[in-house]
């Protein structure tokens, strides 16, 4: 192999579409812009979302509620998901996500454990929040519920 014989992979590079370079190119004269009008002009056209003066859909549709940008969202797991784990397991956010015990929340602040279900094995659970029933159930089963920040 010589350096002067190296070429890009087939189909990896496209030729630039040369506009307005004579009628023989097939893209001459109007340069594929048609005849006159707003779209044929340099910088012509309308802004995205413009509907020709009609009330835009973004303004026609009713708005409800608001999005709280300071809201803390937690990855939630119930005791029923933890019940099948072996005794002595240390459960934290990473463990829950790695084993698919809960759906991942995009901007999760931490893990929250809820008390839905029965727990009969002693687990060491480390989470940002616990419901009262979840904390009681974990401790009744002989495990520990540790709050971490």
GROMACS .gro file of C-alpha atoms in nm, residues 8-146:
model
  139
    8UNK     CA    1  -1.188   0.736   0.098
    9UNK     CA    2  -1.435   0.448   0.131
   10UNK     CA    3  -1.695   0.418  -0.145
   11UNK     CA    4  -1.993   0.642  -0.070
   12UNK     CA    5  -1.832   0.819   0.226
   13UNK     CA    6  -1.782   1.151   0.042
   14UNK     CA    7  -2.040   1.339  -0.169
   15UNK     CA    8  -1.975   1.592  -0.442
   16UNK     CA    9  -2.092   1.945  -0.360
   17UNK     CA   10  -2.399   2.053  -0.560
   18UNK     CA   11  -2.262   2.350  -0.762
   19UNK     CA   12  -2.547   2.591  -0.827
   20UNK     CA   13  -2.564   2.872  -1.082
   21UNK     CA   14  -2.268   2.758  -1.294
   22UNK     CA   15  -2.424   2.760  -1.642
   23UNK     CA   16  -2.705   2.573  -1.814
   24UNK     CA   17  -2.485   2.275  -1.898
   25UNK     CA   18  -2.462   2.185  -1.529
   26UNK     CA   19  -2.837   2.142  -1.501
   27UNK     CA   20  -2.833   2.378  -1.203
   28UNK     CA   21  -2.769   2.704  -1.386
   29UNK     CA   22  -2.970   3.023  -1.441
   30UNK     CA   23  -3.210   3.022  -1.142
   31UNK     CA   24  -2.988   2.782  -0.942
   32UNK     CA   25  -3.277   2.545  -0.859
   33UNK     CA   26  -3.477   2.828  -0.696
   34UNK     CA   27  -3.752   2.860  -0.958
   35UNK     CA   28  -3.865   3.202  -1.085
   36UNK     CA   29  -3.878   3.518  -0.873
   37UNK     CA   30  -4.075   3.522  -0.548
   38UNK     CA   31  -3.970   3.538  -0.185
   39UNK     CA   32  -3.796   3.200  -0.185
   40UNK     CA   33  -3.581   3.290  -0.490
   41UNK     CA   34  -3.425   3.589  -0.314
   42UNK     CA   35  -3.103   3.591  -0.116
   43UNK     CA   36  -3.199   3.541   0.250
   44UNK     CA   37  -3.557   3.489   0.140
   45UNK     CA   38  -3.821   3.273   0.298
   46UNK     CA   39  -4.012   3.291   0.623
   47UNK     CA   40  -3.911   3.201   0.975
   48UNK     CA   41  -3.978   2.850   1.109
   49UNK     CA   42  -4.334   2.819   1.238
   50UNK     CA   43  -4.471   3.105   1.024
   51UNK     CA   44  -4.809   3.007   0.878
   52UNK     CA   45  -4.866   3.288   0.629
   53UNK     CA   46  -5.022   3.527   0.882
   54UNK     CA   47  -5.268   3.271   1.016
   55UNK     CA   48  -5.257   3.240   1.395
   56UNK     CA   49  -4.975   2.986   1.454
   57UNK     CA   50  -5.056   2.650   1.610
   58UNK     CA   51  -4.828   2.728   1.906
   59UNK     CA   52  -5.055   3.023   1.991
   60UNK     CA   53  -5.386   2.855   1.895
   61UNK     CA   54  -5.350   2.563   2.132
   62UNK     CA   55  -5.446   2.619   2.496
   63UNK     CA   56  -5.175   2.608   2.761
   64UNK     CA   57  -5.217   2.441   3.100
   65UNK     CA   58  -4.997   2.413   3.405
   66UNK     CA   59  -4.626   2.482   3.428
   67UNK     CA   60  -4.296   2.298   3.457
   68UNK     CA   61  -4.117   2.349   3.787
   69UNK     CA   62  -3.747   2.376   3.703
   70UNK     CA   63  -3.648   2.319   4.068
   71UNK     CA   64  -3.846   1.997   4.102
   72UNK     CA   65  -3.645   1.703   4.236
   73UNK     CA   66  -3.725   1.379   4.058
   74UNK     CA   67  -3.636   1.046   4.218
   75UNK     CA   68  -3.592   0.698   4.078
   76UNK     CA   69  -3.869   0.506   4.254
   77UNK     CA   70  -3.858   0.143   4.360
   78UNK     CA   71  -4.118  -0.053   4.558
   79UNK     CA   72  -4.054  -0.320   4.821
   80UNK     CA   73  -4.216  -0.577   4.590
   81UNK     CA   74  -3.918  -0.536   4.353
   82UNK     CA   75  -3.669  -0.588   4.638
   83UNK     CA   76  -3.845  -0.894   4.787
   84UNK     CA   77  -3.678  -1.142   4.548
   85UNK     CA   78  -3.321  -1.033   4.638
   86UNK     CA   79  -3.099  -1.255   4.855
   87UNK     CA   80  -3.055  -1.161   5.221
   88UNK     CA   81  -2.770  -0.923   5.304
   89UNK     CA   82  -2.776  -0.745   4.967
   90UNK     CA   83  -2.675  -0.378   4.972
   91UNK     CA   84  -2.933  -0.190   4.764
   92UNK     CA   85  -2.854   0.160   4.634
   93UNK     CA   86  -2.935   0.363   4.322
   94UNK     CA   87  -2.659   0.203   4.111
   95UNK     CA   88  -2.767  -0.149   4.214
   96UNK     CA   89  -3.131  -0.076   4.127
   97UNK     CA   90  -3.045   0.064   3.783
   98UNK     CA   91  -2.793  -0.211   3.700
   99UNK     CA   92  -3.046  -0.485   3.780
  100UNK     CA   93  -3.340  -0.312   3.610
  101UNK     CA   94  -3.550  -0.296   3.926
  102UNK     CA   95  -3.680   0.052   3.841
  103UNK     CA   96  -3.721   0.277   3.542
  104UNK     CA   97  -3.442   0.536   3.521
  105UNK     CA   98  -3.547   0.898   3.565
  106UNK     CA   99  -3.355   1.135   3.335
  107UNK     CA  100  -3.245   1.387   3.599
  108UNK     CA  101  -3.266   1.162   3.904
  109UNK     CA  102  -3.160   1.318   4.235
  110UNK     CA  103  -3.150   0.979   4.405
  111UNK     CA  104  -3.345   0.669   4.500
  112UNK     CA  105  -3.682   0.672   4.676
  113UNK     CA  106  -3.816   0.350   4.829
  114UNK     CA  107  -4.193   0.305   4.860
  115UNK     CA  108  -4.373   0.049   5.074
  116UNK     CA  109  -4.586  -0.129   4.815
  117UNK     CA  110  -4.538  -0.504   4.866
  118UNK     CA  111  -4.411  -0.742   5.135
  119UNK     CA  112  -4.047  -0.781   5.241
  120UNK     CA  113  -3.925  -1.087   5.432
  121UNK     CA  114  -3.545  -1.073   5.373
  122UNK     CA  115  -3.296  -0.855   5.560
  123UNK     CA  116  -3.154  -0.599   5.317
  124UNK     CA  117  -2.929  -0.297   5.364
  125UNK     CA  118  -3.102  -0.022   5.166
  126UNK     CA  119  -2.931   0.313   5.101
  127UNK     CA  120  -3.160   0.574   4.949
  128UNK     CA  121  -3.227   0.948   4.947
  129UNK     CA  122  -3.586   0.902   5.071
  130UNK     CA  123  -3.807   0.634   5.225
  131UNK     CA  124  -4.179   0.628   5.280
  132UNK     CA  125  -4.269   0.557   5.643
  133UNK     CA  126  -4.420   0.219   5.556
  134UNK     CA  127  -4.112   0.118   5.353
  135UNK     CA  128  -3.872   0.211   5.633
  136UNK     CA  129  -4.081   0.020   5.887
  137UNK     CA  130  -4.106  -0.290   5.663
  138UNK     CA  131  -3.727  -0.296   5.599
  139UNK     CA  132  -3.648  -0.268   5.970
  140UNK     CA  133  -3.913  -0.527   6.066
  141UNK     CA  134  -3.751  -0.773   5.824
  142UNK     CA  135  -3.418  -0.722   6.007
  143UNK     CA  136  -3.258  -0.492   5.750
  144UNK     CA  137  -3.132  -0.134   5.767
  145UNK     CA  138  -3.270   0.176   5.592
  146UNK     CA  139  -2.997   0.437   5.558
   0.00000   0.00000   0.00000
